[in-house]
XYZ file of N, CA, C and O in Angstrom:
844
model
N 10.750 -12.204 21.713
C 9.284 -12.018 21.182
C 9.602 -10.404 20.253
O 10.069 -10.623 19.655
N 7.807 -11.766 19.554
C 8.082 -10.515 19.146
C 7.830 -9.029 19.317
O 6.752 -9.160 20.683
N 8.012 -8.500 18.657
C 7.780 -6.364 19.595
C 7.097 -6.210 17.690
O 6.709 -5.988 17.032
N 5.767 -4.640 19.295
C 4.621 -4.408 18.866
C 4.891 -3.508 18.623
O 4.752 -2.844 19.924
N 4.081 -2.824 17.397
C 4.078 -0.869 17.039
C 2.443 -0.943 17.381
O 2.200 -1.624 16.250
N 1.862 -0.208 17.830
C 0.459 0.179 17.730
C 0.490 1.206 17.624
O 0.262 2.812 18.466
N -0.169 1.671 16.720
C -0.907 3.592 16.270
C -2.284 3.613 16.406
O -2.865 3.305 14.450
N -2.944 4.105 17.002
C -4.092 4.480 16.913
C -5.002 4.608 18.022
O -3.571 5.161 19.491
N -5.814 6.093 17.683
C -6.373 7.475 18.230
C -6.534 7.139 19.190
O -7.554 8.182 20.747
N -7.706 6.152 19.251
C -8.999 5.950 19.973
C -8.054 4.833 21.159
O -7.527 3.912 21.387
N -8.719 5.343 22.167
C -8.107 5.204 23.477
C -8.267 3.763 24.131
O -7.280 2.743 24.223
N -9.287 3.480 23.519
C -10.550 2.225 23.700
C -10.573 0.826 23.404
O -10.045 -0.463 23.352
N -9.335 1.771 21.511
C -9.309 0.501 20.721
C -8.019 -0.118 20.912
O -7.457 -1.264 20.697
N -7.488 1.403 21.244
C -5.657 0.687 21.461
C -5.904 -0.361 22.958
O -5.467 -1.670 22.338
N -6.506 -0.453 24.093
C -6.777 -0.687 24.792
C -7.394 -1.694 24.685
O -6.746 -3.552 24.694
N -8.042 -2.874 23.925
C -8.916 -3.923 22.611
C -7.511 -4.495 22.591
O -7.455 -5.535 22.398
N -6.996 -3.433 21.651
C -5.943 -4.631 20.390
C -4.778 -4.887 21.832
O -4.307 -5.980 21.351
N -4.236 -3.950 23.230
C -3.459 -4.908 24.165
C -3.664 -5.949 24.796
O -3.242 -6.960 24.692
N -5.026 -6.006 24.678
C -6.115 -7.222 25.128
C -5.542 -8.619 24.202
O -5.523 -9.648 25.407
N -6.112 -8.031 23.356
C -5.821 -9.465 22.228
C -4.400 -9.964 22.336
O -4.293 -11.478 22.350
N -3.730 -9.011 22.547
C -1.877 -9.606 21.856
C -1.345 -10.124 23.406
O -1.035 -10.861 23.287
N -2.042 -9.686 24.453
C -1.532 -10.318 25.174
C -1.898 -11.878 25.750
O -1.157 -12.726 26.371
N -2.422 -12.391 25.086
C -3.311 -13.629 24.606
C -1.848 -14.823 23.814
O -2.033 -15.626 23.898
N -1.019 -14.203 23.565
C -0.465 -14.419 22.828
C 1.363 -14.327 23.256
O 1.024 -13.919 24.633
N 1.744 -16.061 23.664
C 2.706 -16.016 24.701
C 4.367 -15.381 23.844
O 5.282 -15.211 25.393
N 3.736 -14.728 23.148
C 5.139 -14.647 22.132
C 5.740 -12.867 22.441
O 5.878 -12.113 21.494
N 4.854 -12.003 23.000
C 3.769 -10.480 21.248
C 4.839 -9.634 23.390
O 3.897 -10.173 24.091
N 5.096 -8.688 22.849
C 5.013 -8.209 23.606
C 5.003 -5.762 22.632
O 5.332 -6.184 21.495
N 4.021 -5.291 22.916
C 3.856 -3.957 22.970
C 5.550 -3.210 23.088
O 5.478 -2.236 24.813
N 6.478 -2.362 22.400
C 7.208 -2.095 22.076
C 7.299 -0.035 22.401
O 7.366 0.499 23.497
N 5.958 0.160 21.689
C 5.261 1.389 21.708
C 3.649 1.015 21.675
O 3.614 0.729 20.786
N 3.276 2.657 22.336
C 1.508 2.947 21.570
C 2.270 4.478 20.317
O 2.613 5.260 22.248
N 1.513 4.426 19.711
C 1.003 6.241 19.454
C -0.426 6.482 18.418
O -0.335 5.204 18.176
N -0.524 7.214 18.841
C -1.443 8.128 18.424
C -2.045 8.426 16.930
O -2.947 8.919 16.993
N -0.628 8.517 15.980
C -1.065 8.718 14.885
C 0.358 8.633 14.407
O 1.750 8.846 14.984
N -0.064 9.181 12.980
C 1.404 8.217 12.018
C 1.911 9.217 12.475
O 3.517 8.740 12.177
N 2.168 10.624 12.337
C 3.384 11.902 12.638
C 4.417 11.042 14.055
O 5.392 10.784 13.325
N 3.269 10.907 14.978
C 4.750 10.708 16.145
C 5.163 9.183 15.897
O 6.259 8.176 16.297
N 3.682 8.226 14.851
C 4.716 6.524 15.306
C 6.396 7.366 14.174
O 6.698 6.186 14.051
N 5.904 7.914 13.300
C 7.481 7.913 12.518
C 8.610 8.845 13.203
O 9.990 7.817 13.158
N 8.153 9.011 14.488
C 9.427 9.888 15.880
C 9.411 8.265 16.088
O 11.068 8.151 16.109
N 9.269 7.413 16.866
C 9.441 6.242 17.172
C 9.973 5.856 16.182
O 11.431 5.460 17.035
N 9.965 5.660 15.471
C 11.215 4.718 14.198
C 12.230 5.327 13.772
O 13.964 4.443 14.526
N 12.616 5.939 13.903
C 13.614 7.552 13.911
C 13.984 7.310 15.576
O 15.289 7.370 15.038
N 13.860 7.724 16.200
C 14.368 7.203 17.304
C 15.349 5.064 17.878
O 16.008 5.265 18.342
N 15.173 4.616 16.616
C 15.588 3.492 16.483
C 14.412 2.302 17.498
O 14.811 1.500 17.174
N 12.922 2.845 17.936
C 12.561 1.874 18.125
C 11.905 1.578 16.979
O 10.395 1.519 16.753
N 12.443 0.217 16.780
C 11.579 -0.301 15.376
C 10.992 -1.702 15.200
O 11.926 -2.091 15.691
N 9.936 -1.834 15.664
C 9.645 -3.226 15.830
C 9.388 -4.053 15.167
O 9.156 -3.818 13.480
N 8.964 -5.170 15.416
C 9.336 -6.576 14.423
C 7.900 -6.072 13.273
O 7.569 -6.493 12.287
N 6.721 -5.868 13.566
C 5.236 -5.180 13.246
C 4.753 -4.067 14.454
O 4.663 -4.115 15.268
N 3.809 -3.709 12.812
C 3.046 -2.676 13.230
C 1.976 -2.890 13.059
O 1.868 -2.302 11.838
N 1.192 -2.284 14.143
C -0.380 -2.834 13.866
C -0.769 -0.870 13.174
O -0.784 -0.277 14.568
N -1.806 -0.664 12.582
C -1.144 0.887 11.416
C -3.302 1.405 11.160
O -3.872 0.251 10.913
N -4.062 2.241 12.516
C -5.143 2.093 11.841
C -4.981 3.165 10.996
O -3.658 3.620 10.842
N -5.972 3.881 9.998
C -6.256 4.134 9.011
C -6.584 5.583 9.119
O -5.660 6.743 8.990
N -7.588 6.200 9.244
C -8.366 6.939 10.399
C -7.931 7.895 11.214
O -8.186 7.598 12.795
N -6.661 8.554 11.529
C -5.915 9.641 12.403
C -6.018 10.959 12.435
O -5.232 11.400 11.240
N -5.808 11.988 12.864
C -5.541 13.552 12.698
C -4.683 13.757 12.417
O -2.882 12.482 13.377
N -3.342 14.608 11.899
C -2.330 15.217 11.950
C -1.779 14.212 10.492
O -1.848 14.617 9.325
N -1.756 12.812 10.595
C -1.014 11.894 10.014
C -2.317 10.372 9.365
O -2.071 9.886 10.263
N -2.405 9.888 8.273
C -3.116 9.165 8.276
C -1.930 7.968 8.517
O -0.968 7.684 8.319
N -3.149 7.286 8.199
C -2.098 5.300 7.837
C -1.451 5.357 6.866
O 0.061 4.928 6.825
N -2.299 5.190 6.206
C -1.987 4.684 5.426
C -0.873 5.994 4.239
O 0.619 5.807 4.128
N -0.594 7.255 4.548
C 0.520 7.991 4.531
C 1.278 7.338 4.938
O 3.012 7.861 5.190
N 1.036 7.314 6.305
C 2.257 6.802 7.763
C 3.394 5.561 6.296
O 3.898 5.642 6.972
N 2.199 5.025 6.964
C 2.487 3.580 5.545
C 3.431 3.953 4.921
O 4.682 3.298 4.489
N 2.532 4.629 3.528
C 4.084 4.857 2.588
C 5.278 5.262 3.424
O 6.447 5.340 2.685
N 5.593 6.823 4.183
C 6.769 7.010 4.399
C 7.982 6.623 5.201
O 9.000 6.130 5.163
N 7.008 5.472 5.708
C 7.526 4.214 6.826
C 8.417 3.608 5.626
O 9.443 3.355 6.174
N 7.993 2.998 4.654
C 8.187 2.046 4.446
C 9.103 2.077 3.071
O 10.246 2.093 2.860
N 9.121 3.650 2.698
C 10.014 4.829 2.336
C 11.836 4.722 2.747
O 12.897 4.411 2.574
N 11.527 5.043 3.809
C 13.148 5.030 5.290
C 13.383 3.379 5.093
O 14.455 2.463 5.546
N 12.188 3.225 5.345
C 12.534 1.825 6.442
C 11.896 -0.285 5.546
O 10.754 0.365 6.053
N 12.182 -0.557 4.317
C 11.146 -1.207 3.816
C 11.731 -2.620 4.084
O 10.663 -3.069 3.482
N 11.728 -2.884 5.313
C 11.984 -4.244 5.763
C 10.621 -4.613 6.448
O 10.557 -5.281 7.509
N 10.489 -3.125 7.275
C 9.299 -2.581 8.010
C 7.685 -3.522 7.855
O 7.488 -3.140 6.373
N 7.679 -4.809 8.564
C 5.816 -5.523 8.058
C 4.992 -4.058 9.005
O 5.073 -3.435 9.894
N 4.449 -4.404 8.276
C 3.065 -3.152 8.868
C 1.812 -3.829 8.366
O 1.298 -3.873 6.898
N 0.867 -4.005 9.033
C -0.266 -4.328 9.419
C -1.848 -3.169 9.483
O -1.734 -2.463 10.819
N -2.862 -2.843 8.774
C -3.485 -2.500 9.208
C -4.407 -3.341 9.665
O -4.519 -4.567 9.391
N -5.095 -2.143 10.467
C -6.222 -2.516 11.750
C -7.371 -1.711 11.435
O -7.005 -0.385 12.178
N -7.807 -2.078 10.923
C -9.123 -0.622 10.887
C -10.325 -1.209 10.572
O -10.506 -2.478 11.241
N -11.067 -0.228 11.199
C -12.666 -0.294 10.962
C -12.875 -0.117 9.286
O -14.966 -0.722 9.456
N -12.368 0.625 8.870
C -12.869 0.424 6.637
C -13.194 -0.777 6.492
O -12.055 -1.052 5.942
N -14.135 -0.861 5.669
C -14.216 -2.514 5.049
C -14.301 -1.919 3.858
O -15.077 -2.115 3.318
N -13.184 -1.230 3.178
C -13.201 -0.267 1.991
C -12.122 -0.864 0.921
O -11.304 -0.875 1.547
N -12.920 -1.361 -0.135
C -12.103 -2.065 -1.272
C -11.441 -0.782 -2.218
O -9.772 -0.707 -2.038
N -11.111 0.962 -2.184
C -10.321 1.669 -2.016
C -9.335 2.041 -0.822
O -7.967 2.031 -1.274
N -9.519 1.545 0.006
C -8.750 1.925 0.978
C -7.840 0.704 1.615
O -6.320 1.172 1.119
N -8.376 -0.643 1.111
C -7.747 -1.843 0.656
C -6.686 -1.502 -0.067
O -5.665 -2.162 0.291
N -6.685 -1.062 -1.200
C -6.254 -0.747 -2.735
C -4.531 0.395 -1.787
O -3.255 -0.147 -2.511
N -5.338 1.019 -1.318
C -4.198 2.221 -0.614
C -3.411 1.833 -0.312
O -2.565 2.186 -0.171
N -3.535 1.133 0.898
C -2.475 0.637 1.915
C -2.107 -0.329 1.390
O -0.968 -1.103 1.110
N -1.950 -1.829 0.206
C -1.374 -2.206 -0.141
C -0.481 -2.004 -1.506
O 0.889 -2.000 -1.418
N -0.664 -0.849 -2.184
C 0.052 0.664 -2.230
C 0.737 0.940 -1.758
O 2.210 1.074 -2.519
N 0.741 1.534 -0.441
C 1.829 1.784 0.690
C 2.813 1.573 0.936
O 3.613 1.618 1.612
N 2.628 -0.241 0.456
C 3.349 -0.781 1.313
C 2.793 -2.033 2.620
O 3.988 -2.230 2.964
N 1.911 -1.588 3.063
C 1.271 -2.515 3.670
C 1.309 -4.223 3.707
O 1.050 -4.504 2.171
N 1.368 -4.891 5.022
C 1.840 -6.126 4.291
C 0.624 -7.253 4.885
O 1.024 -8.043 4.857
N -0.664 -6.291 4.980
C -1.670 -6.809 5.099
C -3.069 -5.959 5.227
O -2.458 -4.993 5.841
N -3.939 -6.540 5.488
C -5.040 -5.989 6.438
C -6.537 -6.637 6.397
O -7.031 -6.908 6.571
N -6.517 -5.977 8.183
C -7.297 -6.626 9.255
C -9.163 -5.762 9.355
O -8.289 -4.653 9.825
N -9.596 -7.091 9.750
C -11.290 -5.575 10.474
C -10.233 -5.690 11.533
O -10.059 -6.872 12.740
N -11.116 -4.388 12.636
C -10.987 -4.390 14.290
C -11.854 -5.042 14.792
O -11.170 -5.223 16.104
N -12.535 -6.188 14.013
C -13.386 -7.191 14.759
C -12.823 -8.263 15.532
O -13.286 -9.795 15.103
N -11.705 -7.883 14.074
C -10.832 -9.925 14.226
C -10.762 -10.347 15.507
O -10.344 -9.536 17.146
N -10.575 -10.953 15.658
C -10.805 -12.369 17.226
C -9.035 -12.646 17.555
O -9.005 -12.351 16.834
N -8.044 -12.291 18.637
C -7.280 -12.820 18.657
C -6.588 -13.625 18.223
O -5.749 -13.424 17.715
N -6.767 -14.614 18.636
C -6.583 -15.788 17.216
C -6.290 -15.300 16.076
O -4.791 -15.847 15.412
N -6.475 -15.084 15.552
C -7.059 -14.614 14.747
C -5.407 -13.338 14.136
O -5.042 -13.405 12.909
N -5.337 -12.884 15.044
C -4.813 -11.294 14.956
C -3.218 -12.291 14.775
O -2.974 -11.464 14.415
N -3.515 -13.170 16.129
C -2.045 -13.599 16.397
C -0.969 -13.748 14.969
O -0.355 -14.853 14.619
N -2.729 -15.411 15.022
C -2.182 -15.275 13.345
C -1.515 -14.044 12.488
O -0.793 -14.789 11.504
N -2.349 -14.082 12.035
C -2.378 -12.681 10.932
C -0.539 -12.033 11.426
O -0.041 -11.459 10.500
N -0.301 -12.019 12.740
C 1.345 -11.040 12.937
C 2.001 -12.472 12.934
O 2.813 -11.760 11.948
N 1.986 -13.395 13.115
C 3.278 -14.501 12.692
C 3.001 -14.774 10.888
O 3.898 -14.981 11.038
N 1.722 -14.598 10.062
C 1.547 -14.946 9.111
C 2.974 -13.756 8.524
O 3.466 -13.921 7.342
N 2.367 -12.676 8.837
C 3.415 -10.650 8.163
C 4.445 -12.235 8.630
O 5.617 -11.136 8.107
N 5.224 -11.794 9.203
C 6.104 -11.892 9.572
C 7.202 -12.877 9.126
O 8.513 -13.394 8.341
N 6.490 -13.904 8.348
C 6.376 -15.134 7.193
C 6.701 -14.989 6.354
O 6.590 -15.592 4.990
N 6.092 -13.771 6.268
C 5.943 -12.562 4.387
C 4.943 -13.372 4.072
O 4.288 -12.807 2.401
N 3.497 -13.215 4.507
C 2.655 -14.197 4.244
C 1.461 -12.181 4.131
O 2.231 -10.932 4.299
N 0.118 -12.348 3.721
C -0.468 -11.425 3.334
C -1.368 -11.444 3.910
O -2.939 -11.951 3.043
N -2.084 -10.941 5.450
C -3.366 -11.821 5.542
C -3.991 -10.733 5.446
O -3.743 -9.294 5.532
N -5.513 -11.088 4.982
C -6.614 -10.320 4.487
C -8.085 -10.627 5.434
O -8.234 -11.901 5.854
N -8.695 -9.501 6.187
C -9.656 -9.771 5.907
C -10.669 -10.864 5.478
O -10.709 -10.026 4.320
N -11.660 -11.885 5.544
C -11.852 -12.615 4.363
C -12.842 -11.589 3.622
O -13.489 -12.078 2.113
N -14.082 -10.147 3.773
C -14.400 -10.113 3.929
C -13.502 -8.739 2.113
O -14.332 -8.351 1.217
N -12.829 -8.690 2.195
C -11.715 -7.939 1.637
C -10.734 -8.916 0.474
O -10.029 -8.562 0.081
N -10.783 -10.150 0.750
C -10.130 -11.389 0.549
C -9.873 -11.311 -1.093
O -8.646 -11.198 -2.004
N -11.230 -11.478 -1.907
C -12.098 -11.429 -2.860
C -11.501 -9.920 -3.926
O -10.454 -10.218 -4.633
N -11.560 -8.892 -3.092
C -11.473 -7.764 -4.110
C -10.181 -8.081 -4.527
O -9.721 -6.522 -5.302
N -8.777 -8.663 -3.205
C -7.232 -8.597 -3.436
C -7.177 -8.928 -4.765
O -6.430 -9.175 -5.630
N -7.946 -10.205 -4.016
C -7.408 -11.110 -5.431
C -7.743 -10.732 -7.309
O -7.050 -10.858 -7.866
N -8.598 -10.332 -6.996
C -9.048 -9.740 -8.544
C -8.595 -8.733 -8.913
O -8.180 -8.429 -9.654
N -8.146 -7.391 -8.146
C -7.195 -6.365 -7.941
C -5.984 -7.083 -8.778
O -5.915 -6.495 -10.017
N -5.537 -8.250 -8.015
C -3.928 -8.368 -8.360
C -4.302 -9.154 -9.798
O -3.057 -8.979 -10.365
N -5.683 -9.255 -10.431
C -5.078 -10.829 -11.292
C -5.285 -9.476 -12.427
O -4.978 -9.410 -13.402
N -5.946 -8.152 -12.335
C -5.981 -6.980 -13.083
C -5.219 -6.424 -13.363
O -4.794 -5.296 -13.865
N -4.212 -6.250 -12.722
C -3.210 -5.777 -12.426
C -2.384 -6.372 -13.926
O -1.788 -6.861 -13.724
N -1.706 -4.727 -14.526
C -1.207 -4.916 -15.727
C 0.656 -5.900 -15.238
O 1.019 -5.504 -14.206
N 1.331 -6.863 -16.272
C 2.146 -7.228 -15.203
C 3.595 -6.326 -16.779
O 3.205 -5.880 -17.525
N 4.448 -6.136 -15.547
C 5.577 -5.093 -16.412
C 6.250 -5.981 -17.062
O 6.339 -6.894 -16.047
N 6.958 -5.971 -18.053
C 7.321 -7.194 -18.690
C 9.200 -7.107 -18.714
O 9.609 -6.504 -17.368
N 9.903 -8.530 -17.949
C 11.335 -8.346 -17.317
C 12.082 -8.125 -18.577
O 12.403 -7.022 -17.554
N 12.280 -8.607 -19.618
C 12.983 -7.767 -20.479
C 12.211 -6.860 -20.982
O 11.959 -7.215 -22.341
N 12.457 -5.612 -20.649
C 12.094 -4.584 -21.479
C 12.281 -4.141 -23.236
O 13.881 -4.526 -22.541
N 12.232 -3.447 -23.996
C 12.331 -3.426 -24.918
C 12.901 -1.983 -24.666
O 12.943 -1.511 -23.835
N 14.562 -1.644 -25.699
C 15.202 -0.459 -25.235
C 14.417 0.847 -24.754
O 14.755 1.883 -23.940
N 13.532 1.038 -25.594
C 13.033 2.851 -25.661
C 12.001 1.796 -23.999
O 11.465 3.305 -23.749
N 11.323 0.944 -23.609
C 10.583 1.145 -22.610
C 11.592 1.322 -21.573
O 11.379 1.988 -20.185
N 12.627 1.044 -21.376
C 13.913 1.103 -20.533
C 13.563 2.779 -20.555
O 14.361 2.990 -18.916
N 13.477 3.494 -20.768
C 13.691 5.087 -20.957
C 12.255 5.708 -20.288
O 13.110 6.760 -19.190
N 11.035 4.433 -19.538
C 10.484 4.642 -18.965
C 10.443 4.412 -17.105
O 11.461 3.675 -17.089
N 10.448 5.959 -16.508
C 10.153 5.459 -15.002
C 9.070 3.921 -15.064
O 8.276 3.752 -15.910
N 9.167 3.818 -13.410
C 7.881 2.232 -13.539
C 6.917 2.766 -13.490
O 6.130 2.646 -14.193
N 6.726 3.958 -12.922
C 5.345 4.691 -13.250
C 4.907 4.637 -14.803
O 3.646 4.538 -14.738
N 5.368 5.784 -15.213
C 5.556 5.652 -16.770
C 5.260 4.995 -17.409
O 4.147 4.318 -18.263
N 5.735 3.556 -17.220
C 5.983 2.399 -17.186
C 4.113 1.742 -17.141
O 3.287 0.593 -17.956
N 3.857 2.109 -15.205
C 2.535 1.301 -15.014
C 1.170 1.661 -16.118
O 0.158 1.303 -16.125
N 1.241 3.866 -16.632
C 0.674 3.872 -16.984
C 0.872 3.841 -18.700
O -0.313 3.323 -18.518
N 1.781 4.015 -18.892
C 1.647 2.778 -20.169
C 1.184 1.462 -20.556
O 0.621 1.194 -21.533
N 1.149 0.335 -19.384
C 0.384 -0.750 -20.053
C -1.465 -0.615 -19.631
O -1.776 -0.902 -20.519
N -1.488 0.373 -18.929
C -3.257 0.954 -18.824
C -3.330 1.410 -19.680
O -4.812 0.803 -20.087
N -2.734 1.850 -20.547
C -3.255 2.300 -21.470
C -3.515 1.982 -22.181
O -4.565 1.679 -23.616
N -2.339 0.426 -22.595
C -2.756 -0.516 -23.592
C -4.354 -1.105 -23.878
O -4.313 -2.156 -24.547
N -4.365 -1.345 -21.900
C -5.526 -1.817 -21.754
C -6.641 -1.162 -22.090
O -7.793 -1.782 -22.693
N -6.423 0.026 -22.896
C -7.811 0.839 -23.286
C -8.009 1.770 -22.759
O -9.737 2.258 -22.127
N -7.280 1.894 -21.320
C -7.586 2.423 -20.156
C -8.072 4.322 -20.515
O -6.984 4.821 -21.457
N -8.952 5.012 -20.032
C -9.207 6.290 -20.744
C -8.023 7.321 -18.848
O -7.553 6.227 -17.559
N -7.861 7.964 -19.261
C -7.470 8.407 -18.121
C -7.602 9.050 -16.715
O -6.619 8.715 -15.668
N -8.461 9.356 -16.647
C -9.838 8.478 -15.043
C -9.680 7.234 -14.795
O -9.014 6.899 -13.413
N -9.741 6.840 -15.829
C -9.891 5.029 -15.177
C -7.807 4.743 -15.277
O -8.063 4.264 -13.854
N -7.605 4.888 -15.332
C -5.773 5.568 -15.045
C -6.148 5.645 -13.716
O -4.848 5.104 -12.653
N -5.942 6.764 -13.916
C -5.995 7.172 -12.284
C -6.839 6.420 -11.870
O -5.584 7.127 -10.096
N -7.804 6.088 -11.511
C -8.406 5.077 -10.326
C -7.563 3.793 -9.817
O -7.147 4.179 -9.133
N -7.028 3.132 -10.920
C -6.159 2.754 -11.008
C -5.192 2.569 -9.919
O -4.468 1.337 -9.430
N -4.129 4.015 -9.666
C -2.999 3.690 -9.676
C -3.821 5.137 -7.936
O -2.170 5.181 -7.358
N -4.848 5.480 -8.522
C -4.565 6.543 -7.176
C -3.523 7.691 -6.880
O -3.212 7.494 -6.205
N -3.615 8.086 -8.672
C -3.507 9.084 -8.827
C -4.658 10.187 -9.459
O -4.970 9.485 -9.337
N -4.224 11.472 -9.367
C -5.191 12.265 -10.111
C -5.781 12.548 -11.213
O -4.388 11.846 -12.261
N -6.389 12.939 -12.362
C -6.105 12.772 -13.949
C -5.065 13.565 -13.912
O -3.816 13.032 -14.634
N -4.683 15.203 -13.608
C -3.105 15.373 -13.690
C -2.285 14.715 -13.392
O -1.108 14.996 -15.088
N -2.629 14.317 -12.331
C -0.620 13.549 -12.665
C -0.853 11.832 -14.158
O 0.434 12.234 -14.411
N -1.842 12.020 -13.765
C -1.673 10.830 -15.547
C -0.969 11.952 -16.443
O -0.668 11.060 -17.283
N -2.181 12.783 -17.070
C -1.790 13.879 -18.512
C -0.401 13.988 -18.101
O 0.498 14.208 -19.411
N 0.166 13.879 -17.045
C 1.419 14.682 -17.169
C 2.356 13.011 -17.417
O 3.538 13.488 -17.881
N 1.863 11.936 -16.789
C 3.283 11.607 -16.650
C 2.959 10.630 -18.974
O 4.333 10.288 -19.072
N 2.133 11.281 -19.090
C 1.550 10.494 -20.319
C 2.458 11.885 -21.034
O 3.324 11.065 -22.521
N 2.685 12.940 -21.138
C 3.220 14.502 -21.301
C 5.330 13.926 -21.089
O 5.369 13.575 -22.273
N 5.616 12.913 -20.382
C 6.771 12.664 -20.479
C 6.833 11.132 -21.172
O 7.784 11.680 -21.265
N 6.372 10.355 -20.712
C 5.899 8.985 -22.020
C 6.188 10.410 -23.265
O 7.208 9.021 -24.300
N 5.603 10.758 -23.808
C 5.337 10.965 -24.882
C 6.949 11.455 -25.458
O 7.115 11.657 -26.642
N 6.993 12.259 -23.662
C 8.428 13.227 -24.338
C 10.007 11.953 -24.756
O 11.017 12.269 -25.941
N 9.598 11.463 -24.600
C 11.053 10.101 -24.383
C 10.605 8.790 -25.065
O 12.204 9.119 -25.747
N 9.553 8.715 -25.406
C 9.561 7.529 -26.825
C 9.850 9.151 -27.439
O 8.871 8.054 -28.557
N 9.455 10.395 -28.307
C 9.492 11.345 -29.331
C 8.014 10.864 -30.022
O 8.408 10.127 -30.832
N 7.283 10.419 -28.942
C 5.968 10.324 -30.177
C 4.947 11.612 -29.462
O 5.177 12.428 -29.092
N 4.029 11.294 -30.304
C 2.756 12.234 -30.277
C 1.456 11.824 -29.616
O -0.028 12.548 -29.353
N 0.904 10.534 -29.189
C -0.067 9.475 -29.250
C 0.270 8.079 -28.449
O 0.702 7.847 -28.349
N -0.717 7.972 -27.666
C -1.052 6.583 -27.535
C -0.121 5.999 -27.984
O 0.530 4.747 -26.782
N -1.636 5.737 -28.816
C -1.150 4.066 -29.843
C -0.019 4.644 -30.151
O 1.414 3.760 -30.113
N 0.880 6.248 -30.266
C 3.128 5.898 -30.852
C 3.236 5.310 -30.157
O 4.346 4.516 -30.248
N 3.381 5.767 -28.592
C 3.843 5.439 -27.583
C 3.427 3.631 -27.100
O 4.906 3.156 -26.313
N 2.040 3.158 -27.355
C 2.498 1.623 -27.624
C 3.013 0.855 -28.586
O 3.183 -0.089 -28.391
N 2.993 0.863 -29.495
C 3.846 0.513 -30.233
C 5.487 0.696 -30.708
O 5.945 -0.179 -29.901
N 6.006 2.120 -29.973
C 7.503 2.164 -29.783
C 7.803 1.458 -29.115
O 9.158 1.555 -28.744
N 6.854 1.866 -27.787
C 7.416 1.074 -26.601
C 7.326 -0.400 -26.632
O 7.753 -0.731 -25.315
N 6.662 -1.347 -27.980
C 6.908 -2.694 -27.353
C 6.323 -3.603 -27.233
O 6.253 -4.669 -26.987
N 5.019 -2.611 -26.417
C 3.659 -3.378 -26.086
C 3.113 -3.719 -27.144
O 2.599 -3.618 -27.981
């Protein structure tokens, strides 16, 4: 049996999800929680489902933060966002947090069941309206070099990402939007980059980093 965890604060929507899952022959709901914080507590008790169906907008702790924290502690956990939010920014935030897929709650039962199977096989199921957004995002994301120059190895992975975006001509604001961090955080990363590479500008950092 495929064990499912449901994180949904709306009782009627949670019941609708259970009704859809009931049409699958090999699925059982291990637990149902009303917010991200209680879902994390369920995980910490050792109640680890095969797939979590995670809402985004919830009290106490939203689904994206819960996904990020859950993936830090349980990196192999599969989390499928199930939301009413047909929103590009939320999609990218969820993927960066470690979500294994993103579906709208209006999804038909057989498509939800197929998506769960897809997630377990390593796929990334997305609602059709969001698939092209994700594809464009993945195409535009700069690739981190596998064999990094010695100077680049001094930088953290996030600092490498910031420098990659800087090379593409992005401003501080644009880098923050791509990485879903504040302008202040981007500037702090740049300060660390300049300090580690012993340079005084973005152009010098790009050259010294061998980009």
